Amino acid sequence: MPSTKKAGAVVLTAMLLAPASPMAATAATGHPAARHHYDEDALRRDLAAVRQAGGGDVNVLARVDGPHGAPLMARIGTRTAGSTDPIPWNAHFRVASTTKTFTATVVLQLAAEKRLSLDDKVEHWLPGVVAGNGNDGRRITVRDLLRQTSGLYDYIDDPEIQDRLINHFEENRYDTTPAADLVAVAMKHRPLFVPRPSGATRWAYSNTNYLLAGMIAEKAGGASWQELVERRVIARLGLRDTSVPGLDPHLPAPHVNAYLTGPDGTRIDVTEHSLQHTADSGVVSTTADLNTFFRALAGGRLLPAGQWREMRQTVRRTDDPEDLAEMPEGTYGLGLRRIPLSCGGHYYLHEGDGAGVNTRPAVSADGRRAVTVSLTTATAPPDLAALNRATGALVDHALCDRPATSR
């Protein structure tokens, strides 16, 4: 089962990024003191604002990596409820929908190797899977899946799945539903729209798209999507603290326990579960490894130039009011959001919102700076619109290398 972007479900997550050297400022302006740099004090202030936006009763961790010097790091909170042990700097967490960037990377690698084409129809790879109730796999391409332009119903929104996640988490925490069965749930619903060869491109976020993308990658790549990510991304970059646990419900040590409040008002420890085991949500990582991954991606170490260019071809978000409210800026590419910076240019991000955890990893367009912010809940999911404003400010300050007070 899934990651979800939906506020109010028992499944939500947050994270962000990095500094520049004084020498770089001197080279650019000729005046070493021309502006203030983003430092640990600024990061701590921004992280405190993130915690407040998350409701206050949350644990937050952030790391900024840049081309020079040691990383900037800040943390607020404890490892478990009632303890005094601080959050570990290298805490593992489920990255939830940030997994989509890993999955998209693998699909684009397969496209570069001519094992599939982004213009292939879903029906070509998965005959009869996307059909019924107005769903038509003959009209949806692999590109549509990766950029969220298929119009397919988001299986997370299915009332039965929502009930299981929100009202019956304990009974379903060890869920093993395969991706194909979750796609079948989506097929019980009419699509929001069907892509048309001509006319305006419509967009709506759906986790179903990445289940299908993972299933296609398995056929084209000759291995499970987990193995493809492990071999083509994790091993290639030496990400020692990143894994794809599949149905294993346990998080590697060290980690921070996540809690949510159940329907009866009792607090539930949601740390251990297997709900997020599919290609839309199944990766586990750390702030350091996510920064490494996104910097490698933007720096051209994972994709040939043509596929990296394809990944950055974005479309305007049109048909998802909730997503538009929660992420008010930017456009969507192939497993990446493109968001403008206040200092000019833009950055790339893919949020992850899962059970008791919110992740926000971002990278500058040139790959030189990256920031990840991780939030773990102690009672209830945060208001995503407020959280995204606060994490967005942190990312902007870190990537522009300017604290808020210097503007």
PDB file of N, CA, C and O in Angstrom, residues 2-7 9-15 54 57-61 79 87 91-98 169 251 255-260 268-273 276 281 283-287 290 350-361 372-382 384 387-388 391:
ATOM      1  N   PRO A   2       0.383   2.370   0.078  1.00  0.00           N
ATOM      2  CA  PRO A   2       0.896   3.595  -0.486  1.00  0.00           C
ATOM      3  C   PRO A   2       1.610   4.547   0.411  1.00  0.00           C
ATOM      4  O   PRO A   2       1.653   4.451   1.601  1.00  0.00           O
ATOM      5  N   SER A   3       2.055   5.553  -0.258  1.00  0.00           N
ATOM      6  CA  SER A   3       2.280   6.851   0.330  1.00  0.00           C
ATOM      7  C   SER A   3       1.077   7.663  -0.063  1.00  0.00           C
ATOM      8  O   SER A   3       0.387   7.324  -0.990  1.00  0.00           O
ATOM      9  N   THR A   4       0.823   8.737   0.628  1.00  0.00           N
ATOM     10  CA  THR A   4      -0.286   9.590   0.214  1.00  0.00           C
ATOM     11  C   THR A   4       0.052  11.023   0.415  1.00  0.00           C
ATOM     12  O   THR A   4       0.801  11.372   1.299  1.00  0.00           O
ATOM     13  N   LYS A   5      -0.503  11.891  -0.401  1.00  0.00           N
ATOM     14  CA  LYS A   5      -0.341  13.325  -0.251  1.00  0.00           C
ATOM     15  C   LYS A   5      -1.536  13.892   0.465  1.00  0.00           C
ATOM     16  O   LYS A   5      -1.680  15.075   0.614  1.00  0.00           O
ATOM     17  N   LYS A   6      -2.508  13.075   0.870  1.00  0.00           N
ATOM     18  CA  LYS A   6      -3.782  13.570   1.347  1.00  0.00           C
ATOM     19  C   LYS A   6      -3.712  13.986   2.805  1.00  0.00           C
ATOM     20  O   LYS A   6      -3.407  13.186   3.680  1.00  0.00           O
ATOM     21  N   ALA A   7      -4.041  15.237   3.107  1.00  0.00           N
ATOM     22  CA  ALA A   7      -4.145  15.692   4.485  1.00  0.00           C
ATOM     23  C   ALA A   7      -5.343  15.018   5.103  1.00  0.00           C
ATOM     24  O   ALA A   7      -6.344  14.815   4.467  1.00  0.00           O
ATOM     25  N   ALA A   9      -5.512  11.913   6.176  1.00  0.00           N
ATOM     26  CA  ALA A   9      -5.311  10.466   6.225  1.00  0.00           C
ATOM     27  C   ALA A   9      -4.238  10.192   7.251  1.00  0.00           C
ATOM     28  O   ALA A   9      -3.512  11.077   7.672  1.00  0.00           O
ATOM     29  N   VAL A  10      -4.102   8.892   7.626  1.00  0.00           N
ATOM     30  CA  VAL A  10      -3.077   8.588   8.616  1.00  0.00           C
ATOM     31  C   VAL A  10      -1.721   8.520   7.971  1.00  0.00           C
ATOM     32  O   VAL A  10      -0.831   7.888   8.503  1.00  0.00           O
ATOM     33  N   VAL A  11      -1.585   9.106   6.787  1.00  0.00           N
ATOM     34  CA  VAL A  11      -0.335   8.952   6.083  1.00  0.00           C
ATOM     35  C   VAL A  11       0.183  10.276   5.543  1.00  0.00           C
ATOM     36  O   VAL A  11      -0.318  10.747   4.569  1.00  0.00           O
ATOM     37  N   LEU A  12       1.181  10.881   6.182  1.00  0.00           N
ATOM     38  CA  LEU A  12       1.726  12.183   5.764  1.00  0.00           C
ATOM     39  C   LEU A  12       3.212  12.396   6.145  1.00  0.00           C
ATOM     40  O   LEU A  12       3.658  11.848   7.107  1.00  0.00           O
ATOM     41  N   THR A  13       4.129  13.374   5.462  1.00  0.00           N
ATOM     42  CA  THR A  13       5.615  13.522   5.655  1.00  0.00           C
ATOM     43  C   THR A  13       6.328  14.850   5.273  1.00  0.00           C
ATOM     44  O   THR A  13       5.849  15.451   4.394  1.00  0.00           O
ATOM     45  N   ALA A  14       7.707  15.436   5.804  1.00  0.00           N
ATOM     46  CA  ALA A  14       8.402  16.684   5.323  1.00  0.00           C
ATOM     47  C   ALA A  14       9.938  16.816   5.429  1.00  0.00           C
ATOM     48  O   ALA A  14      10.455  16.392   6.395  1.00  0.00           O
ATOM     49  N   MET A  15      10.749  17.581   4.383  1.00  0.00           N
ATOM     50  CA  MET A  15      12.213  17.825   4.393  1.00  0.00           C
ATOM     51  C   MET A  15      12.815  18.908   3.470  1.00  0.00           C
ATOM     52  O   MET A  15      12.186  19.250   2.512  1.00  0.00           O
ATOM     53  N   GLY A  54       4.282  22.804  11.649  1.00  0.00           N
ATOM     54  CA  GLY A  54       3.849  21.408  11.766  1.00  0.00           C
ATOM     55  C   GLY A  54       2.973  21.150  12.970  1.00  0.00           C
ATOM     56  O   GLY A  54       2.580  20.001  13.202  1.00  0.00           O
ATOM     57  N   ASP A  57       4.139  19.976  17.968  1.00  0.00           N
ATOM     58  CA  ASP A  57       4.403  18.680  18.592  1.00  0.00           C
ATOM     59  C   ASP A  57       4.949  17.709  17.547  1.00  0.00           C
ATOM     60  O   ASP A  57       4.401  16.636  17.315  1.00  0.00           O
ATOM     61  N   VAL A  58       6.053  18.105  16.910  1.00  0.00           N
ATOM     62  CA  VAL A  58       6.674  17.283  15.881  1.00  0.00           C
ATOM     63  C   VAL A  58       8.188  17.319  16.062  1.00  0.00           C
ATOM     64  O   VAL A  58       8.732  18.225  16.694  1.00  0.00           O
ATOM     65  N   ASN A  59       8.851  16.337  15.497  1.00  0.00           N
ATOM     66  CA  ASN A  59      10.304  16.284  15.495  1.00  0.00           C
ATOM     67  C   ASN A  59      10.794  16.642  14.103  1.00  0.00           C
ATOM     68  O   ASN A  59      10.260  16.141  13.104  1.00  0.00           O
ATOM     69  N   VAL A  60      11.801  17.505  14.016  1.00  0.00           N
ATOM     70  CA  VAL A  60      12.272  17.963  12.715  1.00  0.00           C
ATOM     71  C   VAL A  60      13.793  17.870  12.627  1.00  0.00           C
ATOM     72  O   VAL A  60      14.510  18.100  13.603  1.00  0.00           O
ATOM     73  N   LEU A  61      14.248  17.530  11.431  1.00  0.00           N
ATOM     74  CA  LEU A  61      15.674  17.362  11.152  1.00  0.00           C
ATOM     75  C   LEU A  61      15.945  17.928   9.766  1.00  0.00           C
ATOM     76  O   LEU A  61      15.156  17.716   8.844  1.00  0.00           O
ATOM     77  N   ARG A  79      14.038  11.147  19.950  1.00  0.00           N
ATOM     78  CA  ARG A  79      13.963   9.898  19.195  1.00  0.00           C
ATOM     79  C   ARG A  79      12.632   9.178  19.404  1.00  0.00           C
ATOM     80  O   ARG A  79      12.049   8.631  18.473  1.00  0.00           O
ATOM     81  N   ILE A  87      17.029  13.543  18.307  1.00  0.00           N
ATOM     82  CA  ILE A  87      16.939  12.892  17.001  1.00  0.00           C
ATOM     83  C   ILE A  87      18.346  12.559  16.507  1.00  0.00           C
ATOM     84  O   ILE A  87      19.228  13.421  16.518  1.00  0.00           O
ATOM     85  N   ALA A  91      19.227   9.659  11.149  1.00  0.00           N
ATOM     86  CA  ALA A  91      17.982   8.911  11.317  1.00  0.00           C
ATOM     87  C   ALA A  91      17.426   8.449   9.972  1.00  0.00           C
ATOM     88  O   ALA A  91      17.384   9.208   9.000  1.00  0.00           O
ATOM     89  N   HIS A  92      16.990   7.191   9.926  1.00  0.00           N
ATOM     90  CA  HIS A  92      16.334   6.639   8.740  1.00  0.00           C
ATOM     91  C   HIS A  92      14.837   6.947   8.796  1.00  0.00           C
ATOM     92  O   HIS A  92      14.239   6.973   9.866  1.00  0.00           O
ATOM     93  N   PHE A  93      14.230   7.145   7.638  1.00  0.00           N
ATOM     94  CA  PHE A  93      12.785   7.385   7.566  1.00  0.00           C
ATOM     95  C   PHE A  93      12.279   6.925   6.204  1.00  0.00           C
ATOM     96  O   PHE A  93      13.041   6.808   5.235  1.00  0.00           O
ATOM     97  N   ARG A  94      10.993   6.656   6.151  1.00  0.00           N
ATOM     98  CA  ARG A  94      10.359   6.307   4.876  1.00  0.00           C
ATOM     99  C   ARG A  94      10.156   7.594   4.078  1.00  0.00           C
ATOM    100  O   ARG A  94       9.534   8.526   4.562  1.00  0.00           O
ATOM    101  N   VAL A  95      10.653   7.624   2.855  1.00  0.00           N
ATOM    102  CA  VAL A  95      10.593   8.856   2.071  1.00  0.00           C
ATOM    103  C   VAL A  95       9.257   9.015   1.356  1.00  0.00           C
ATOM    104  O   VAL A  95       9.000  10.059   0.738  1.00  0.00           O
ATOM    105  N   ALA A  96       8.392   7.995   1.423  1.00  0.00           N
ATOM    106  CA  ALA A  96       7.049   8.070   0.852  1.00  0.00           C
ATOM    107  C   ALA A  96       7.115   8.457  -0.628  1.00  0.00           C
ATOM    108  O   ALA A  96       7.861   7.854  -1.390  1.00  0.00           O
ATOM    109  N   SER A  97       6.385   9.499  -1.036  1.00  0.00           N
ATOM    110  CA  SER A  97       6.278   9.816  -2.469  1.00  0.00           C
ATOM    111  C   SER A  97       7.564  10.332  -3.086  1.00  0.00           C
ATOM    112  O   SER A  97       7.652  10.440  -4.314  1.00  0.00           O
ATOM    113  N   THR A  98       8.581  10.643  -2.306  1.00  0.00           N
ATOM    114  CA  THR A  98       9.885  10.958  -2.886  1.00  0.00           C
ATOM    115  C   THR A  98      10.411   9.742  -3.652  1.00  0.00           C
ATOM    116  O   THR A  98      11.254   9.884  -4.546  1.00  0.00           O
ATOM    117  N   PHE A 169      -5.977   1.424  11.220  1.00  0.00           N
ATOM    118  CA  PHE A 169      -4.548   1.324  10.938  1.00  0.00           C
ATOM    119  C   PHE A 169      -3.931   0.081  11.576  1.00  0.00           C
ATOM    120  O   PHE A 169      -3.156  -0.634  10.931  1.00  0.00           O
ATOM    121  N   LEU A 251      12.090  -0.370  10.410  1.00  0.00           N
ATOM    122  CA  LEU A 251      13.017   0.648   9.936  1.00  0.00           C
ATOM    123  C   LEU A 251      14.425   0.330  10.437  1.00  0.00           C
ATOM    124  O   LEU A 251      14.593  -0.127  11.567  1.00  0.00           O
ATOM    125  N   HIS A 255      16.517   5.456  14.033  1.00  0.00           N
ATOM    126  CA  HIS A 255      15.362   6.129  13.441  1.00  0.00           C
ATOM    127  C   HIS A 255      14.581   6.838  14.544  1.00  0.00           C
ATOM    128  O   HIS A 255      14.870   6.668  15.725  1.00  0.00           O
ATOM    129  N   VAL A 256      13.618   7.636  14.127  1.00  0.00           N
ATOM    130  CA  VAL A 256      12.743   8.338  15.057  1.00  0.00           C
ATOM    131  C   VAL A 256      11.364   7.695  14.993  1.00  0.00           C
ATOM    132  O   VAL A 256      10.854   7.450  13.906  1.00  0.00           O
ATOM    133  N   ASN A 257      10.778   7.410  16.143  1.00  0.00           N
ATOM    134  CA  ASN A 257       9.433   6.831  16.151  1.00  0.00           C
ATOM    135  C   ASN A 257       8.399   7.884  15.749  1.00  0.00           C
ATOM    136  O   ASN A 257       8.481   9.036  16.157  1.00  0.00           O
ATOM    137  N   ALA A 258       7.433   7.438  14.960  1.00  0.00           N
ATOM    138  CA  ALA A 258       6.360   8.327  14.506  1.00  0.00           C
ATOM    139  C   ALA A 258       5.055   7.907  15.170  1.00  0.00           C
ATOM    140  O   ALA A 258       4.781   6.708  15.340  1.00  0.00           O
ATOM    141  N   TYR A 259       4.245   8.904  15.539  1.00  0.00           N
ATOM    142  CA  TYR A 259       2.984   8.635  16.237  1.00  0.00           C
ATOM    143  C   TYR A 259       1.857   9.421  15.579  1.00  0.00           C
ATOM    144  O   TYR A 259       2.046  10.523  15.071  1.00  0.00           O
ATOM    145  N   LEU A 260       0.662   8.837  15.624  1.00  0.00           N
ATOM    146  CA  LEU A 260      -0.559   9.512  15.180  1.00  0.00           C
ATOM    147  C   LEU A 260      -1.656   9.237  16.192  1.00  0.00           C
ATOM    148  O   LEU A 260      -1.580   8.257  16.944  1.00  0.00           O
ATOM    149  N   ILE A 268      -1.120   6.209  18.555  1.00  0.00           N
ATOM    150  CA  ILE A 268      -0.671   4.979  17.908  1.00  0.00           C
ATOM    151  C   ILE A 268       0.757   5.175  17.423  1.00  0.00           C
ATOM    152  O   ILE A 268       1.062   6.163  16.744  1.00  0.00           O
ATOM    153  N   ASP A 269       1.626   4.237  17.751  1.00  0.00           N
ATOM    154  CA  ASP A 269       2.982   4.243  17.209  1.00  0.00           C
ATOM    155  C   ASP A 269       2.908   3.652  15.796  1.00  0.00           C
ATOM    156  O   ASP A 269       2.616   2.468  15.624  1.00  0.00           O
ATOM    157  N   VAL A 270       3.139   4.489  14.775  1.00  0.00           N
ATOM    158  CA  VAL A 270       3.000   4.032  13.388  1.00  0.00           C
ATOM    159  C   VAL A 270       4.359   3.788  12.732  1.00  0.00           C
ATOM    160  O   VAL A 270       4.449   3.666  11.505  1.00  0.00           O
ATOM    161  N   THR A 271       5.405   3.691  13.537  1.00  0.00           N
ATOM    162  CA  THR A 271       6.753   3.503  12.999  1.00  0.00           C
ATOM    163  C   THR A 271       6.861   2.217  12.211  1.00  0.00           C
ATOM    164  O   THR A 271       7.418   2.180  11.109  1.00  0.00           O
ATOM    165  N   GLU A 272       6.335   1.142  12.777  1.00  0.00           N
ATOM    166  CA  GLU A 272       6.466  -0.182  12.168  1.00  0.00           C
ATOM    167  C   GLU A 272       5.240  -0.482  11.307  1.00  0.00           C
ATOM    168  O   GLU A 272       4.130  -0.584  11.806  1.00  0.00           O
ATOM    169  N   HIS A 273       5.455  -0.599  10.001  1.00  0.00           N
ATOM    170  CA  HIS A 273       4.361  -0.988   9.101  1.00  0.00           C
ATOM    171  C   HIS A 273       4.928  -1.317   7.729  1.00  0.00           C
ATOM    172  O   HIS A 273       6.074  -0.984   7.407  1.00  0.00           O
ATOM    173  N   GLN A 276       3.739   1.100   2.971  1.00  0.00           N
ATOM    174  CA  GLN A 276       4.435   1.750   1.866  1.00  0.00           C
ATOM    175  C   GLN A 276       5.486   0.798   1.293  1.00  0.00           C
ATOM    176  O   GLN A 276       6.668   0.878   1.637  1.00  0.00           O
ATOM    177  N   SER A 281       6.143   4.625  -3.223  1.00  0.00           N
ATOM    178  CA  SER A 281       6.340   5.026  -1.824  1.00  0.00           C
ATOM    179  C   SER A 281       7.342   4.216  -1.027  1.00  0.00           C
ATOM    180  O   SER A 281       7.522   4.491   0.153  1.00  0.00           O
ATOM    181  N   VAL A 283      10.746   3.554  -0.665  1.00  0.00           N
ATOM    182  CA  VAL A 283      12.161   3.754  -0.336  1.00  0.00           C
ATOM    183  C   VAL A 283      12.326   4.280   1.087  1.00  0.00           C
ATOM    184  O   VAL A 283      11.510   5.066   1.574  1.00  0.00           O
ATOM    185  N   VAL A 284      13.391   3.844   1.761  1.00  0.00           N
ATOM    186  CA  VAL A 284      13.808   4.347   3.081  1.00  0.00           C
ATOM    187  C   VAL A 284      15.165   5.012   2.901  1.00  0.00           C
ATOM    188  O   VAL A 284      16.036   4.490   2.194  1.00  0.00           O
ATOM    189  N   SER A 285      15.383   6.177   3.535  1.00  0.00           N
ATOM    190  CA  SER A 285      16.652   6.871   3.342  1.00  0.00           C
ATOM    191  C   SER A 285      16.953   7.778   4.527  1.00  0.00           C
ATOM    192  O   SER A 285      16.317   7.672   5.587  1.00  0.00           O
ATOM    193  N   THR A 286      17.916   8.666   4.343  1.00  0.00           N
ATOM    194  CA  THR A 286      18.335   9.652   5.350  1.00  0.00           C
ATOM    195  C   THR A 286      18.478  11.012   4.658  1.00  0.00           C
ATOM    196  O   THR A 286      18.504  11.103   3.430  1.00  0.00           O
ATOM    197  N   THR A 287      18.620  12.067   5.450  1.00  0.00           N
ATOM    198  CA  THR A 287      18.799  13.392   4.855  1.00  0.00           C
ATOM    199  C   THR A 287      20.082  13.454   4.020  1.00  0.00           C
ATOM    200  O   THR A 287      20.094  14.046   2.933  1.00  0.00           O
ATOM    201  N   LEU A 290      19.563  11.446   0.684  1.00  0.00           N
ATOM    202  CA  LEU A 290      18.661  12.120  -0.247  1.00  0.00           C
ATOM    203  C   LEU A 290      19.357  13.307  -0.904  1.00  0.00           C
ATOM    204  O   LEU A 290      19.189  13.551  -2.110  1.00  0.00           O
ATOM    205  N   HIS A 350      10.778  16.683  -4.879  1.00  0.00           N
ATOM    206  CA  HIS A 350       9.585  15.836  -4.806  1.00  0.00           C
ATOM    207  C   HIS A 350       9.321  15.507  -3.351  1.00  0.00           C
ATOM    208  O   HIS A 350      10.098  14.848  -2.682  1.00  0.00           O
ATOM    209  N   GLU A 351       8.196  16.012  -2.871  1.00  0.00           N
ATOM    210  CA  GLU A 351       7.794  15.813  -1.480  1.00  0.00           C
ATOM    211  C   GLU A 351       7.475  14.339  -1.213  1.00  0.00           C
ATOM    212  O   GLU A 351       7.203  13.571  -2.127  1.00  0.00           O
ATOM    213  N   GLY A 352       7.494  13.978   0.072  1.00  0.00           N
ATOM    214  CA  GLY A 352       7.060  12.651   0.493  1.00  0.00           C
ATOM    215  C   GLY A 352       6.208  12.768   1.736  1.00  0.00           C
ATOM    216  O   GLY A 352       6.673  13.268   2.760  1.00  0.00           O
ATOM    217  N   ASP A 353       4.956  12.342   1.644  1.00  0.00           N
ATOM    218  CA  ASP A 353       4.031  12.414   2.782  1.00  0.00           C
ATOM    219  C   ASP A 353       3.526  11.017   3.085  1.00  0.00           C
ATOM    220  O   ASP A 353       2.787  10.440   2.288  1.00  0.00           O
ATOM    221  N   GLY A 354       3.926  10.462   4.225  1.00  0.00           N
ATOM    222  CA  GLY A 354       3.564   9.101   4.571  1.00  0.00           C
ATOM    223  C   GLY A 354       3.090   8.998   6.000  1.00  0.00           C
ATOM    224  O   GLY A 354       2.817  10.005   6.647  1.00  0.00           O
ATOM    225  N   ALA A 355       3.006   7.790   6.516  1.00  0.00           N
ATOM    226  CA  ALA A 355       2.452   7.558   7.843  1.00  0.00           C
ATOM    227  C   ALA A 355       3.335   8.180   8.926  1.00  0.00           C
ATOM    228  O   ALA A 355       4.355   7.624   9.300  1.00  0.00           O
ATOM    229  N   GLY A 356       2.926   9.354   9.405  1.00  0.00           N
ATOM    230  CA  GLY A 356       3.638  10.007  10.494  1.00  0.00           C
ATOM    231  C   GLY A 356       4.931  10.679  10.104  1.00  0.00           C
ATOM    232  O   GLY A 356       5.678  11.145  10.968  1.00  0.00           O
ATOM    233  N   VAL A 357       5.234  10.749   8.817  1.00  0.00           N
ATOM    234  CA  VAL A 357       6.501  11.319   8.371  1.00  0.00           C
ATOM    235  C   VAL A 357       6.267  12.183   7.141  1.00  0.00           C
ATOM    236  O   VAL A 357       5.494  11.825   6.255  1.00  0.00           O
ATOM    237  N   ASN A 358       6.926  13.339   7.088  1.00  0.00           N
ATOM    238  CA  ASN A 358       6.878  14.224   5.924  1.00  0.00           C
ATOM    239  C   ASN A 358       8.298  14.581   5.516  1.00  0.00           C
ATOM    240  O   ASN A 358       9.109  14.956   6.359  1.00  0.00           O
ATOM    241  N   THR A 359       8.581  14.476   4.222  1.00  0.00           N
ATOM    242  CA  THR A 359       9.936  14.686   3.721  1.00  0.00           C
ATOM    243  C   THR A 359       9.929  15.729   2.619  1.00  0.00           C
ATOM    244  O   THR A 359       9.076  15.683   1.737  1.00  0.00           O
ATOM    245  N   ARG A 360      10.875  16.660   2.651  1.00  0.00           N
ATOM    246  CA  ARG A 360      11.021  17.661   1.611  1.00  0.00           C
ATOM    247  C   ARG A 360      12.484  17.746   1.177  1.00  0.00           C
ATOM    248  O   ARG A 360      13.280  18.465   1.771  1.00  0.00           O
ATOM    249  N   PRO A 361      12.882  16.987   0.132  1.00  0.00           N
ATOM    250  CA  PRO A 361      14.238  17.104  -0.419  1.00  0.00           C
ATOM    251  C   PRO A 361      14.223  17.990  -1.653  1.00  0.00           C
ATOM    252  O   PRO A 361      13.345  17.878  -2.503  1.00  0.00           O
ATOM    253  N   THR A 372      17.490  18.732   2.602  1.00  0.00           N
ATOM    254  CA  THR A 372      16.392  17.825   2.938  1.00  0.00           C
ATOM    255  C   THR A 372      15.908  18.144   4.337  1.00  0.00           C
ATOM    256  O   THR A 372      16.691  18.300   5.268  1.00  0.00           O
ATOM    257  N   VAL A 373      14.589  18.254   4.476  1.00  0.00           N
ATOM    258  CA  VAL A 373      13.945  18.457   5.773  1.00  0.00           C
ATOM    259  C   VAL A 373      13.064  17.245   6.046  1.00  0.00           C
ATOM    260  O   VAL A 373      12.270  16.847   5.199  1.00  0.00           O
ATOM    261  N   SER A 374      13.205  16.670   7.228  1.00  0.00           N
ATOM    262  CA  SER A 374      12.402  15.511   7.616  1.00  0.00           C
ATOM    263  C   SER A 374      11.600  15.852   8.870  1.00  0.00           C
ATOM    264  O   SER A 374      12.150  16.361   9.842  1.00  0.00           O
ATOM    265  N   LEU A 375      10.322  15.581   8.840  1.00  0.00           N
ATOM    266  CA  LEU A 375       9.432  15.836   9.971  1.00  0.00           C
ATOM    267  C   LEU A 375       8.772  14.530  10.389  1.00  0.00           C
ATOM    268  O   LEU A 375       8.300  13.771   9.544  1.00  0.00           O
ATOM    269  N   THR A 376       8.757  14.279  11.687  1.00  0.00           N
ATOM    270  CA  THR A 376       8.111  13.086  12.232  1.00  0.00           C
ATOM    271  C   THR A 376       7.068  13.523  13.250  1.00  0.00           C
ATOM    272  O   THR A 376       7.371  14.299  14.159  1.00  0.00           O
ATOM    273  N   THR A 377       5.842  13.040  13.098  1.00  0.00           N
ATOM    274  CA  THR A 377       4.753  13.507  13.951  1.00  0.00           C
ATOM    275  C   THR A 377       4.720  12.774  15.291  1.00  0.00           C
ATOM    276  O   THR A 377       5.108  11.618  15.394  1.00  0.00           O
ATOM    277  N   ALA A 378       4.204  13.473  16.306  1.00  0.00           N
ATOM    278  CA  ALA A 378       4.036  12.891  17.638  1.00  0.00           C
ATOM    279  C   ALA A 378       2.574  12.695  17.989  1.00  0.00           C
ATOM    280  O   ALA A 378       2.249  11.955  18.914  1.00  0.00           O
ATOM    281  N   THR A 379       1.675  13.357  17.263  1.00  0.00           N
ATOM    282  CA  THR A 379       0.240  13.198  17.535  1.00  0.00           C
ATOM    283  C   THR A 379      -0.585  13.157  16.249  1.00  0.00           C
ATOM    284  O   THR A 379      -1.227  12.163  15.954  1.00  0.00           O
ATOM    285  N   ALA A 380      -0.556  14.238  15.480  1.00  0.00           N
ATOM    286  CA  ALA A 380      -1.436  14.342  14.316  1.00  0.00           C
ATOM    287  C   ALA A 380      -0.659  14.817  13.106  1.00  0.00           C
ATOM    288  O   ALA A 380       0.385  15.463  13.239  1.00  0.00           O
ATOM    289  N   PRO A 381      -1.150  14.512  11.893  1.00  0.00           N
ATOM    290  CA  PRO A 381      -0.494  15.023  10.693  1.00  0.00           C
ATOM    291  C   PRO A 381      -0.538  16.545  10.660  1.00  0.00           C
ATOM    292  O   PRO A 381      -1.485  17.152  11.155  1.00  0.00           O
ATOM    293  N   PRO A 382       0.470  17.181  10.077  1.00  0.00           N
ATOM    294  CA  PRO A 382       0.473  18.648   9.993  1.00  0.00           C
ATOM    295  C   PRO A 382      -0.471  19.140   8.910  1.00  0.00           C
ATOM    296  O   PRO A 382      -0.903  18.379   8.044  1.00  0.00           O
ATOM    297  N   LEU A 384      -0.719  20.563   5.621  1.00  0.00           N
ATOM    298  CA  LEU A 384       0.298  20.541   4.574  1.00  0.00           C
ATOM    299  C   LEU A 384       0.531  21.912   3.938  1.00  0.00           C
ATOM    300  O   LEU A 384       1.654  22.228   3.546  1.00  0.00           O
ATOM    301  N   LEU A 387       2.762  23.699   6.325  1.00  0.00           N
ATOM    302  CA  LEU A 387       4.065  23.054   6.344  1.00  0.00           C
ATOM    303  C   LEU A 387       4.852  23.387   5.080  1.00  0.00           C
ATOM    304  O   LEU A 387       6.049  23.689   5.137  1.00  0.00           O
ATOM    305  N   ASN A 388       4.195  23.354   3.931  1.00  0.00           N
ATOM    306  CA  ASN A 388       4.890  23.634   2.680  1.00  0.00           C
ATOM    307  C   ASN A 388       5.358  25.085   2.588  1.00  0.00           C
ATOM    308  O   ASN A 388       6.398  25.368   1.991  1.00  0.00           O
ATOM    309  N   THR A 391       8.542  25.006   4.944  1.00  0.00           N
ATOM    310  CA  THR A 391       9.662  24.276   4.339  1.00  0.00           C
ATOM    311  C   THR A 391      10.112  24.955   3.045  1.00  0.00           C
ATOM    312  O   THR A 391      11.300  24.982   2.727  1.00  0.00           O
TER     313      THR A 391
END
